[in-house]
Tab-separated table of C-alpha atoms and ligand atoms in Angstrom:
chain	number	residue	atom	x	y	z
A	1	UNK	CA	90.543	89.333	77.098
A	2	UNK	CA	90.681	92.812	79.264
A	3	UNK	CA	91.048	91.532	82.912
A	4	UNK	CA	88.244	93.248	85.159
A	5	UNK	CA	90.393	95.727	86.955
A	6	UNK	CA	90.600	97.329	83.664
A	7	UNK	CA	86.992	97.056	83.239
A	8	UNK	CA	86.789	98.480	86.300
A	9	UNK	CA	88.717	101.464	85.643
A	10	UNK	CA	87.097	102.322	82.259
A	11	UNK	CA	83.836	101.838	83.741
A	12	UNK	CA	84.383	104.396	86.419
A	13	UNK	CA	85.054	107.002	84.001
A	14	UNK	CA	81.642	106.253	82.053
A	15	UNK	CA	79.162	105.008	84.906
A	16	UNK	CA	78.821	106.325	88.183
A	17	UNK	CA	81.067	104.234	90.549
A	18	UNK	CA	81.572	102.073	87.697
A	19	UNK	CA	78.385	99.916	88.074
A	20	UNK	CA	74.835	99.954	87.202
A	21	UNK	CA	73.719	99.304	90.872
A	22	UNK	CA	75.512	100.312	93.763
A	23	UNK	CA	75.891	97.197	96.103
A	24	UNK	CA	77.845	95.902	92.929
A	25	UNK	CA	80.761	97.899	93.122
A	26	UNK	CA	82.001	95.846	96.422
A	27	UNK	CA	82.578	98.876	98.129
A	28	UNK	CA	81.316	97.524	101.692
A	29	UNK	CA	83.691	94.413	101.399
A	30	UNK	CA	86.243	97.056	100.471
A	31	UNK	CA	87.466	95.341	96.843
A	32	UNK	CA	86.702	95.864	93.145
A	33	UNK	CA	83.870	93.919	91.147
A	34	UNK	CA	84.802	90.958	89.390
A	35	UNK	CA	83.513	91.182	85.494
A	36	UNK	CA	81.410	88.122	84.509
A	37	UNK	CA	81.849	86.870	80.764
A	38	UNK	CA	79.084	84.209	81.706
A	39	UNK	CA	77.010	82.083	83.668
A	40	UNK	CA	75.999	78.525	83.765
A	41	UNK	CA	73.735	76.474	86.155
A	42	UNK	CA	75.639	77.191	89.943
A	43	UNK	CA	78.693	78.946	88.424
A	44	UNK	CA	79.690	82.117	86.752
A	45	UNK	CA	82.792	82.905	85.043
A	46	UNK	CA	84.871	85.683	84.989
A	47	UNK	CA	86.643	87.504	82.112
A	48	UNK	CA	89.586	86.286	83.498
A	49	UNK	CA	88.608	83.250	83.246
A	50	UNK	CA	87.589	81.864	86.314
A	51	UNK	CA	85.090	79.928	86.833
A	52	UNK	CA	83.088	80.115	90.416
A	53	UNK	CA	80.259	79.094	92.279
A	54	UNK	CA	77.497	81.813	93.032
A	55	UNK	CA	75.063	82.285	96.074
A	56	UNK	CA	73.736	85.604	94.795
A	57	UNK	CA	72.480	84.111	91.748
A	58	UNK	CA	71.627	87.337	90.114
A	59	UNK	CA	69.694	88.520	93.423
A	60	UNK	CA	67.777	86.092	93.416
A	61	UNK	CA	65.990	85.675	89.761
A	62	UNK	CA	68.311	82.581	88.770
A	63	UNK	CA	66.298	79.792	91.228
A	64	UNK	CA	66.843	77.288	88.268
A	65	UNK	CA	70.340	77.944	87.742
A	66	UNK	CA	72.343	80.073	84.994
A	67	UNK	CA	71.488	79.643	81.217
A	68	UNK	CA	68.976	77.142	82.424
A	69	UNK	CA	68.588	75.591	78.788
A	70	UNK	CA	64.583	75.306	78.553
A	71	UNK	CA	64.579	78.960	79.415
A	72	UNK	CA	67.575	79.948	77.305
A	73	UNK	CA	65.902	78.061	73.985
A	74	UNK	CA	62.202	80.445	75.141
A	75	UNK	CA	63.875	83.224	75.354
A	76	UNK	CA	65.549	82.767	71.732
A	77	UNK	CA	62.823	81.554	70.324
A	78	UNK	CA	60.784	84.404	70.994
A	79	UNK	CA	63.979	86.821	69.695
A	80	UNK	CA	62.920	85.134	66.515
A	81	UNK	CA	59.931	86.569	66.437
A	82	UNK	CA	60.724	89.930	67.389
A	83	UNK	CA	61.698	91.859	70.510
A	84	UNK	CA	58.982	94.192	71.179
A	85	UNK	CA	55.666	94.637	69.705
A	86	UNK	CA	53.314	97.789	72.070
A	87	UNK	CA	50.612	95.598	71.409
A	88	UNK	CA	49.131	92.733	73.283
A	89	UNK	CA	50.942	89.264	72.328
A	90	UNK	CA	49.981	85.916	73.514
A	91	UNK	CA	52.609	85.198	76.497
A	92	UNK	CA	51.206	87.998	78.390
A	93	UNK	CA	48.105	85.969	78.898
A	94	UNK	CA	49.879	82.698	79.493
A	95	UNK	CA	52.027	84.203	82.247
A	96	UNK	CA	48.766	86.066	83.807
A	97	UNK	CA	47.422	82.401	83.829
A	98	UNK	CA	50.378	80.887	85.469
A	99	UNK	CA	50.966	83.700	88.275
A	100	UNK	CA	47.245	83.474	88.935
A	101	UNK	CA	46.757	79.994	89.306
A	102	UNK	CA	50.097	79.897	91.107
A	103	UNK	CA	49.686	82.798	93.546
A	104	UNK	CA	46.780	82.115	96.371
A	105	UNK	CA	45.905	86.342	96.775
A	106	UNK	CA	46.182	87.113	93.111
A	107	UNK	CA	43.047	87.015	91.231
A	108	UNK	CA	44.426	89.630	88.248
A	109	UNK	CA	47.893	90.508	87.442
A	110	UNK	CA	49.495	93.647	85.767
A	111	UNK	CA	53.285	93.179	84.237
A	112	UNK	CA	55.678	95.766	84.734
A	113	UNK	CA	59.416	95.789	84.203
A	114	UNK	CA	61.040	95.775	87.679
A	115	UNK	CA	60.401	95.263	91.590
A	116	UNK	CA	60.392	98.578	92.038
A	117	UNK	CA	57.629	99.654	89.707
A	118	UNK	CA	55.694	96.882	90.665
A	119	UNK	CA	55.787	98.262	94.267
A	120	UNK	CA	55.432	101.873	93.505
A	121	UNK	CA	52.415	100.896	91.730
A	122	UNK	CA	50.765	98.761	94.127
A	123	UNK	CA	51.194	101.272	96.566
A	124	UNK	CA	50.027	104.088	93.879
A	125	UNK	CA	46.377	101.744	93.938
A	126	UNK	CA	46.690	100.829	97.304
A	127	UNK	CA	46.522	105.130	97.709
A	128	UNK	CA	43.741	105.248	95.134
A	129	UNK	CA	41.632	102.409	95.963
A	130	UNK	CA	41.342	103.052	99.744
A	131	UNK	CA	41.474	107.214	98.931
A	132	UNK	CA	43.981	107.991	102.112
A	133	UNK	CA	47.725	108.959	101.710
A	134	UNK	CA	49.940	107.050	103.831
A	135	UNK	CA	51.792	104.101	104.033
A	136	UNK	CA	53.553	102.181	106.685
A	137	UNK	CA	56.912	99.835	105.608
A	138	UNK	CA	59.247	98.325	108.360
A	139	UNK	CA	62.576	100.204	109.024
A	140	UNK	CA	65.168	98.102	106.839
A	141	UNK	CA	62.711	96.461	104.656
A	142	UNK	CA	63.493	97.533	101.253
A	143	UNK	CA	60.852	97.743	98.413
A	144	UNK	CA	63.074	99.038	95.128
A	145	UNK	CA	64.246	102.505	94.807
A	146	UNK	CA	60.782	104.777	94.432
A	147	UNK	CA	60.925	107.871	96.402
A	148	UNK	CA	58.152	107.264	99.185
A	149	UNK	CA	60.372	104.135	100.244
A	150	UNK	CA	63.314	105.376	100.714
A	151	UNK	CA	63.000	106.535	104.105
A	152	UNK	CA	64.719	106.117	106.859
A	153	UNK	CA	64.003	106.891	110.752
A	154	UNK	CA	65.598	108.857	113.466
A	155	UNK	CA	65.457	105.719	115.585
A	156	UNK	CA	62.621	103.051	116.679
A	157	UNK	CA	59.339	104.003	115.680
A	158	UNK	CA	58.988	106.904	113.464
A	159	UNK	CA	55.622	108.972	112.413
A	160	UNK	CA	58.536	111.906	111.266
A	161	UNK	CA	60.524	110.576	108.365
A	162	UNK	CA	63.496	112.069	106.949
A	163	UNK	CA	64.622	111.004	103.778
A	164	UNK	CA	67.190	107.928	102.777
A	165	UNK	CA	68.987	110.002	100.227
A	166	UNK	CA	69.106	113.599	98.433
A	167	UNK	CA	66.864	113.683	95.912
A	168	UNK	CA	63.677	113.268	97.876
A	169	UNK	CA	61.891	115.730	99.039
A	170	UNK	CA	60.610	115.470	102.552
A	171	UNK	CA	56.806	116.147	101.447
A	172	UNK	CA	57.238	112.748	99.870
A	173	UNK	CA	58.551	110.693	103.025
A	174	UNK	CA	56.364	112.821	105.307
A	175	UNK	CA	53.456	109.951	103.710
A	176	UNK	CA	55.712	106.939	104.639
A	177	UNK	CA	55.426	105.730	108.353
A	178	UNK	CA	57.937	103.634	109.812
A	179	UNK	CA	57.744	100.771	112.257
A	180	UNK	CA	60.581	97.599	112.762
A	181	UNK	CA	60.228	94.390	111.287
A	182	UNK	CA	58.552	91.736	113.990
A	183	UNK	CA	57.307	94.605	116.098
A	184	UNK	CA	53.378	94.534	115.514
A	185	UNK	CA	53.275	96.922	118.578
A	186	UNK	CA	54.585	99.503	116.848
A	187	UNK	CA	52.384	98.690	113.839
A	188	UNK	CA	49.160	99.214	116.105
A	189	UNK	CA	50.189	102.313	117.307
A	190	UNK	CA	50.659	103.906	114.047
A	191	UNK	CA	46.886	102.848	113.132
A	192	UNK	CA	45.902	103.957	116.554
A	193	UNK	CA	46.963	107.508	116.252
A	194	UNK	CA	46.517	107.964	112.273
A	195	UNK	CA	43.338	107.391	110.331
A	196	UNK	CA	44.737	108.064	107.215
A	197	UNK	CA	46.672	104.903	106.280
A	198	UNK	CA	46.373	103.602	102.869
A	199	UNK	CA	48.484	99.801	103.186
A	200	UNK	CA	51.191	98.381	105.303
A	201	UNK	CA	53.495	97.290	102.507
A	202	UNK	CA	56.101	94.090	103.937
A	203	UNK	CA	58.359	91.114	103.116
A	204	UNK	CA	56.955	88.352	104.668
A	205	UNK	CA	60.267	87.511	104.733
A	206	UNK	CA	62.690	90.368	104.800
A	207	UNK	CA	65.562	89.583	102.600
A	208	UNK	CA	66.965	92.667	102.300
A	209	UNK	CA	68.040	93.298	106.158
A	210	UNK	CA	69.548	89.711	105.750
A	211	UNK	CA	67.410	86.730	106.051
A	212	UNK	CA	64.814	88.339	108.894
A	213	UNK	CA	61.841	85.198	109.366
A	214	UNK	CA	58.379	86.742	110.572
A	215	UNK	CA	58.202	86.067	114.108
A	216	UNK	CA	54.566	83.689	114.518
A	217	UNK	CA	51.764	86.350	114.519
A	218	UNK	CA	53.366	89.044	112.909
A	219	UNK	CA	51.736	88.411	109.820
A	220	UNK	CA	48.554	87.269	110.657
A	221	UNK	CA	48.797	90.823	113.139
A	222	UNK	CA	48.817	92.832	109.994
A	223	UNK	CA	46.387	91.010	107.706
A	224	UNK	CA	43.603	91.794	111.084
A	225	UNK	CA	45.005	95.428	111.668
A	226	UNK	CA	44.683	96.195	107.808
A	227	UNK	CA	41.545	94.493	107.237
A	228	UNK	CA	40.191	96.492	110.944
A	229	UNK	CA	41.290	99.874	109.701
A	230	UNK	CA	40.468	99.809	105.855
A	231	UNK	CA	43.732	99.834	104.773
A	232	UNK	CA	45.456	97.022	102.436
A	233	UNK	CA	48.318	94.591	102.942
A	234	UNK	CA	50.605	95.054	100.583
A	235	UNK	CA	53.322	91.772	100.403
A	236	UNK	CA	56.271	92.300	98.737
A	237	UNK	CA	56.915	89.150	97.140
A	238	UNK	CA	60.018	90.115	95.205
A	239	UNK	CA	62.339	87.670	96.568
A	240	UNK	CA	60.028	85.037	98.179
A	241	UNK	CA	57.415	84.542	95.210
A	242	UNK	CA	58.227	81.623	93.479
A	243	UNK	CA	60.929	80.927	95.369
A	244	UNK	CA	59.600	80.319	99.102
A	245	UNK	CA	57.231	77.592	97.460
A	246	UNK	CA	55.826	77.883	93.807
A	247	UNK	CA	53.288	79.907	95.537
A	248	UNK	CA	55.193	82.124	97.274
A	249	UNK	CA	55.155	83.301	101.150
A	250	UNK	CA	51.653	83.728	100.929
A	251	UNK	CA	51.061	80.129	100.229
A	252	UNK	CA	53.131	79.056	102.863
A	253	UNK	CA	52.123	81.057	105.858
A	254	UNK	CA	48.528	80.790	105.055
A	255	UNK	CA	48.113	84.393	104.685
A	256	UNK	CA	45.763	86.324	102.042
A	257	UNK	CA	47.416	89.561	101.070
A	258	UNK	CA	44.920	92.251	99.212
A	259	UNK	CA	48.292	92.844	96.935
A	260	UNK	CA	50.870	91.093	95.764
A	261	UNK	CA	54.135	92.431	94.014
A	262	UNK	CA	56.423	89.538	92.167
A	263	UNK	CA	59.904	90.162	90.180
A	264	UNK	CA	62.887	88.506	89.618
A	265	UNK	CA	62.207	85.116	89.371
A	266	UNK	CA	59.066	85.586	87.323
A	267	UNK	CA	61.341	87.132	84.252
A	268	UNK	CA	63.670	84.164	84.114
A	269	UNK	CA	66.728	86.732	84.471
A	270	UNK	CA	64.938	89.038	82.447
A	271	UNK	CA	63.549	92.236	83.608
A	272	UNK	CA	59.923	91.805	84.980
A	273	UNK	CA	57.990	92.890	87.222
A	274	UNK	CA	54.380	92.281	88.290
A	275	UNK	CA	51.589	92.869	90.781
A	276	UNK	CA	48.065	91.734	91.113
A	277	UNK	CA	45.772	91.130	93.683
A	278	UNK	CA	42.058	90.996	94.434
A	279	UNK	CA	39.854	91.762	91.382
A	280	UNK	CA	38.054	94.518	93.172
A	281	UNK	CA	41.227	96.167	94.089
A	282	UNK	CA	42.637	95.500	90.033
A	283	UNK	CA	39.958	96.413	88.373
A	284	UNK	CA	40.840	100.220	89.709
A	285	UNK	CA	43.796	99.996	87.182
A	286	UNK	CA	43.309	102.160	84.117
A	287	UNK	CA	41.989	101.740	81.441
A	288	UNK	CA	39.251	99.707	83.198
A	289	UNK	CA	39.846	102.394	86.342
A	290	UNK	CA	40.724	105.636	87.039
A	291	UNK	CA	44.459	104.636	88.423
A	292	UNK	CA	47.082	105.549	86.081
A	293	UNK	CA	49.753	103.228	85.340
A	294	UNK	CA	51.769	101.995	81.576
A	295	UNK	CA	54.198	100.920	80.133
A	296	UNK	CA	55.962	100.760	76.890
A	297	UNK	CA	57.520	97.669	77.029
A	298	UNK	CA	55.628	95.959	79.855
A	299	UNK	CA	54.350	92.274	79.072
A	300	UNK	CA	57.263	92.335	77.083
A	301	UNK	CA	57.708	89.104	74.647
A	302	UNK	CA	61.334	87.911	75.344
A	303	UNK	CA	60.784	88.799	79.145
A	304	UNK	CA	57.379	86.840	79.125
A	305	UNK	CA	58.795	83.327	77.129
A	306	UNK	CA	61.392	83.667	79.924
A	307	UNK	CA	59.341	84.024	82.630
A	308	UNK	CA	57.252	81.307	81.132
A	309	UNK	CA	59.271	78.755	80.836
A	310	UNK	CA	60.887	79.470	84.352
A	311	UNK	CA	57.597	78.826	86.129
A	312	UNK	CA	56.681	75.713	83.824
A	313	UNK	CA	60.346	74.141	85.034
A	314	UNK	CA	59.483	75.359	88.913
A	315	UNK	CA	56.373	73.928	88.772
A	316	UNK	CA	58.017	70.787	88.793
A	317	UNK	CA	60.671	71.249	91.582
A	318	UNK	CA	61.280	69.928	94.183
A	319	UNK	CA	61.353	73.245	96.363
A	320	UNK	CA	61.598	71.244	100.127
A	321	UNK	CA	64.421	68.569	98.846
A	322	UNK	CA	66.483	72.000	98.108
A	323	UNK	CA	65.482	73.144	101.366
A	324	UNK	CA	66.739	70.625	103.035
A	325	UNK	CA	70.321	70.908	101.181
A	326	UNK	CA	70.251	74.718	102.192
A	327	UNK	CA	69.539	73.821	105.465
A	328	UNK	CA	72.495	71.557	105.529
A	329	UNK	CA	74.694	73.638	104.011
A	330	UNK	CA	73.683	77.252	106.173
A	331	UNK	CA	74.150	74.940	109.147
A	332	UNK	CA	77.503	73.516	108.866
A	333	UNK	CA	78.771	76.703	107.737
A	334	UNK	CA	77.596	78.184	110.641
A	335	UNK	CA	79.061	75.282	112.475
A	336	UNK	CA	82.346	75.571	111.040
A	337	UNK	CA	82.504	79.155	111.434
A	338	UNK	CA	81.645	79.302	115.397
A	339	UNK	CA	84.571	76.893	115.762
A	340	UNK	CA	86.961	79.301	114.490
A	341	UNK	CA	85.630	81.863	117.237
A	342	UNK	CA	83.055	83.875	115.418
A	343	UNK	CA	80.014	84.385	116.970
A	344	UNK	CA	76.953	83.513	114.015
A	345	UNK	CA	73.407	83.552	114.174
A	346	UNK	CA	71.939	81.852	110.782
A	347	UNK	CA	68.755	82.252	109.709
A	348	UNK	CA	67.414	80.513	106.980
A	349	UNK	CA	63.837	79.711	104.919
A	350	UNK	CA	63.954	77.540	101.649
A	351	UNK	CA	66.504	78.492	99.478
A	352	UNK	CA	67.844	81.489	101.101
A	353	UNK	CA	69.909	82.331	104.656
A	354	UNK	CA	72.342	84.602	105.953
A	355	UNK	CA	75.113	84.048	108.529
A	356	UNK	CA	74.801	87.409	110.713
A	357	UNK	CA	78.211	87.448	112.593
A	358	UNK	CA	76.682	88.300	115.753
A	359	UNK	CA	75.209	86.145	119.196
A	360	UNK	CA	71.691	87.374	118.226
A	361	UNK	CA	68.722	87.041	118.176
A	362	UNK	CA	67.976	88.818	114.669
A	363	UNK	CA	64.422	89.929	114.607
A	364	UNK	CA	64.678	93.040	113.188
A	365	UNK	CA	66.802	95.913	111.467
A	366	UNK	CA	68.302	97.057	114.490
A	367	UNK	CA	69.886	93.620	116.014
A	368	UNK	CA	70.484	92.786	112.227
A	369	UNK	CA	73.078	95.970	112.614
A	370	UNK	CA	74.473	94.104	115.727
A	371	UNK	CA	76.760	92.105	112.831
A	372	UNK	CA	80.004	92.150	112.647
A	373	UNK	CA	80.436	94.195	108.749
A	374	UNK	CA	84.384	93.792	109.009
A	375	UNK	CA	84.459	90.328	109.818
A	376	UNK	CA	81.551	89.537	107.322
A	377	UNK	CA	84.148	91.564	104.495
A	378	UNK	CA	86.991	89.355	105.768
A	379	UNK	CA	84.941	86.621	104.753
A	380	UNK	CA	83.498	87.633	101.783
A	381	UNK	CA	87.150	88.171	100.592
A	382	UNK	CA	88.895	84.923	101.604
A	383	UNK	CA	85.672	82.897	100.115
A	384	UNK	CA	86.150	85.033	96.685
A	385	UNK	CA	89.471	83.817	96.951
A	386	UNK	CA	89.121	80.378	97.060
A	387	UNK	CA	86.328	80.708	94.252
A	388	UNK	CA	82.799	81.528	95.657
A	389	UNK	CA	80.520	84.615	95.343
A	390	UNK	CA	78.574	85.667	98.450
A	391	UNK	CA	76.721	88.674	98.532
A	392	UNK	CA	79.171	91.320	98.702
A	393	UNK	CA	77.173	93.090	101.757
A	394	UNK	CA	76.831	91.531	105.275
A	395	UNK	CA	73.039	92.448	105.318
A	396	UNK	CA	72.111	90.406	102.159
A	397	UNK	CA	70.911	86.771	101.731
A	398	UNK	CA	72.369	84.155	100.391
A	399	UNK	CA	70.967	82.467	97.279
A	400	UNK	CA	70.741	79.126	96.280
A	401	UNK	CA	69.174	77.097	93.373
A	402	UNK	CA	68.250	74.314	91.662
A	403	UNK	CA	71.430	73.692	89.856
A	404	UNK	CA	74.218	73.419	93.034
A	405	UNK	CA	75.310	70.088	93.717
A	406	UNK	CA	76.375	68.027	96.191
A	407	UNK	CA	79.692	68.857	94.492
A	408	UNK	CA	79.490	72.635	94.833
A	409	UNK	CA	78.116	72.604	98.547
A	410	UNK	CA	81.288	70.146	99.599
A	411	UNK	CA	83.968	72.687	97.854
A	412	UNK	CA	81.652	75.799	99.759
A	413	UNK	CA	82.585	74.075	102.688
A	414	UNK	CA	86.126	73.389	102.198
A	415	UNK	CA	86.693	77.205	101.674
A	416	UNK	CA	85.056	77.905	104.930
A	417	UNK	CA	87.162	75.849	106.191
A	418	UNK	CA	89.825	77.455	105.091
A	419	UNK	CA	88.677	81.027	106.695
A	420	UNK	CA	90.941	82.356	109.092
A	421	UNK	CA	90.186	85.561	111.358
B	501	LIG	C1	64.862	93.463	94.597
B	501	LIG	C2	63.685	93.900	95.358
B	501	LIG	C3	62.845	94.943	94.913
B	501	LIG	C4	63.180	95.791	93.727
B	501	LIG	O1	63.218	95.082	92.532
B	501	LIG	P1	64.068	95.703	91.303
B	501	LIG	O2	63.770	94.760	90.181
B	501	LIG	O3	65.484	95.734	91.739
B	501	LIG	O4	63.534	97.067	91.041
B	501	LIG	C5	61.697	95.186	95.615
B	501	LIG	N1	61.380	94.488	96.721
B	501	LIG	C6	62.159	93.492	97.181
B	501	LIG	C7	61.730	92.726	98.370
B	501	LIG	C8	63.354	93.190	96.527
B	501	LIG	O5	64.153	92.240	97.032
């Protein structure tokens, strides 16, 4: 079978950079991709053949493993029956049911096809629903690809953005405020000198700084300032829904969001998207409000078996037993490293944690930075060697799932052990 440097090279004459998402292409741990011929439970394999355990686990939707078979035999049953209808099919409703009795803020639900248009809607009724134009996301907190969030500030708090990338124009990010993660200050002070502010839109955990834990009354800081101003909080549940607890961050901070966005987990690997919140707030959505928002192949029957039968096998987890194993795990590699000299600061919350090669603390985007990138691609690239997949990026998490063993976390270990800086 074609080995994945040619892949590689073929795809970089037909996709831009070779890959259909940027982080993919390796570039920050300065190597090539490695092609995957296919996944099962903790490991993928490679088209050359090699079979290796993953912590990225797809970003994040695989929390029951690879090919997990009660989700692999929904999904082909419903390819039976035909892959997309534009009309309403049963599933839809089902999964609805599931997210809302699952979810604590989430009274109705909306499907879309991806994180990021489940965000860029949500904020799109956050804007119509309250009738004010701004918005206010932490600095490093990272909510899909839609224009108004990618912005990116000067330094510290912002109320001037400049845009993230070309392509945006700077009327868009001119509506997108800017304060760091953990810093509720900052927060206040936006709402104290603007009156126009739509929603604060967060991670209640960022994942996508690295592992970032809300400090203890961060959260509960912006549910009062939102609910005191008139403006909605917004959590982005991409990565924690589903996989902090079946009920996501919400349900485990005690926290009642006015919106919710889900994804990845809630396709089962296929791509979904979804947000919902309180019933006031939803029923704005056309066509039973005046806020636009559609899609042609949204609720979409493969994607909804899959998503289906992922929460009916979560529901039965046991999310703090693989909590504890993470725990284990994030610690001793962390333990191991430091002994070889690096400095690490771990962080870690259910099934996810990053090493941060740095003393830290790590509360925010700016002491997240404070890691040591070469040393993290050092280590990327000696683990890929001895046969695991991290995240190749020093500011991602690291996943883990139902389906790594005892087995898998012992040989993890043994290949940190066998690190050298
Ligand atoms: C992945 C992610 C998104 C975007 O989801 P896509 O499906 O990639 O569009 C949004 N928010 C968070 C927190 C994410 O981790």
């Amino acid at each position: 079978m074609t080995d994945s440097a040619t892949l590689f090279a073929k795809a970089q004459q037909l996709i831009p950079g070779g890959v259909n998402s940027p982080v993919r292409a390796c570039r920050s741990v300065g190597c090539d991709p490695l092609f995957i011929a296919s996944a099962n439970g903790s490991k993928m394999t490679t088209v050359e053949g090699r079979e290796m355990i993953d912590y990225v686990m797809s970003w994040g939707p695989m929390l029951l493993g690879h090919n997990h078979p009660e989700v692999n035999a929904a999904i082909h049953a419903a390819a039976d029956k035909g892959a997309s209808f534009g009309a309403p099919c049963p599933d839809e409703v089902a999964l609805a049911q599931a997210v809302v009795d699952a979810v604590p803020g989430i009274d109705m639900v909306r499907m879309v096809n991806s994180g990021t248009e489940a965000t860029m809607s949500a904020v799109r009724l956050a804007r119509g629903f309250t009738g004010k134009s701004m918005i206010i996301k932490c600095i490093g907190g990272y909510h899909g690809h839609a224009d108004s969030f990618l912005a990116a500030a000067g330094s510290g708090l912002a109320t001037f953005c400049i845009p993230g990338t070309p392509g945006v124009p700077e009327d868009t990010v001119r509506h997108t405020l800017l304060a760091p993660y953990n810093d509720l200050a900052a927060v206040k002070e936006l709402f104290r000198t603007r009156p126009d502010i739509a929603c604060v839109i967060v991670e209640p955990v960022a994942g996508n700084m690295g592992l970032v834990p809300p400090l203890p009354g961060f959260l509960e800081g912006l549910r009062e300032l939102t609910a005191n101003h008139d403006a909605l909080l917004i959590f982005d549940e991409v990565i924690t829904g589903f996989r902090l607890a079946y009920g996501g961050a919400q349900s485990v901070f005690g926290i009642d969001p006015d919106l919710t966005c889900l994804g990845k987990i809630i396709g089962g690997g296929l791509p979904v998207g979804a947000y919902g919140g309180k019933r006031r707030i939803m029923e704005r959505i056309a066509p039973c409000g005046d806020v636009y928002q559609a899609g042609t192949l949204s609720g979409n029957p493969l994607a909804m078996a899959a998503g289906l039968a992922t929460l009916g096998a979560l529901k039965k987890a046991d999310y703090d037993g693989l909590a504890a194993r993470t725990k284990a795990l994030a610690e001793e590699m962390a333990a191991i490293l430091r002994e070889k000299g690096a400095p690490v600061y771990l962080t870690q919350v259910a099934s996810l944690f990053t090493l941060f090669f740095c003393q830290g603390p790590v509360r925010d985007f700016e002491s997240a930075k404070a890691g040591d990138a070469a040393r993290y691609a050092s280590f990327y690239n000696q683990m890929r060697e001895a046969g695991i997949i991290l995240a190749p990026s020093a500011y991602e998490c690291a996943f883990t799932s139902f389906a790594h063993s005892e087995d898998d976390y012992a040989r993890t270990l043994d290949a940190v052990r066998g690190v050298k800086f």
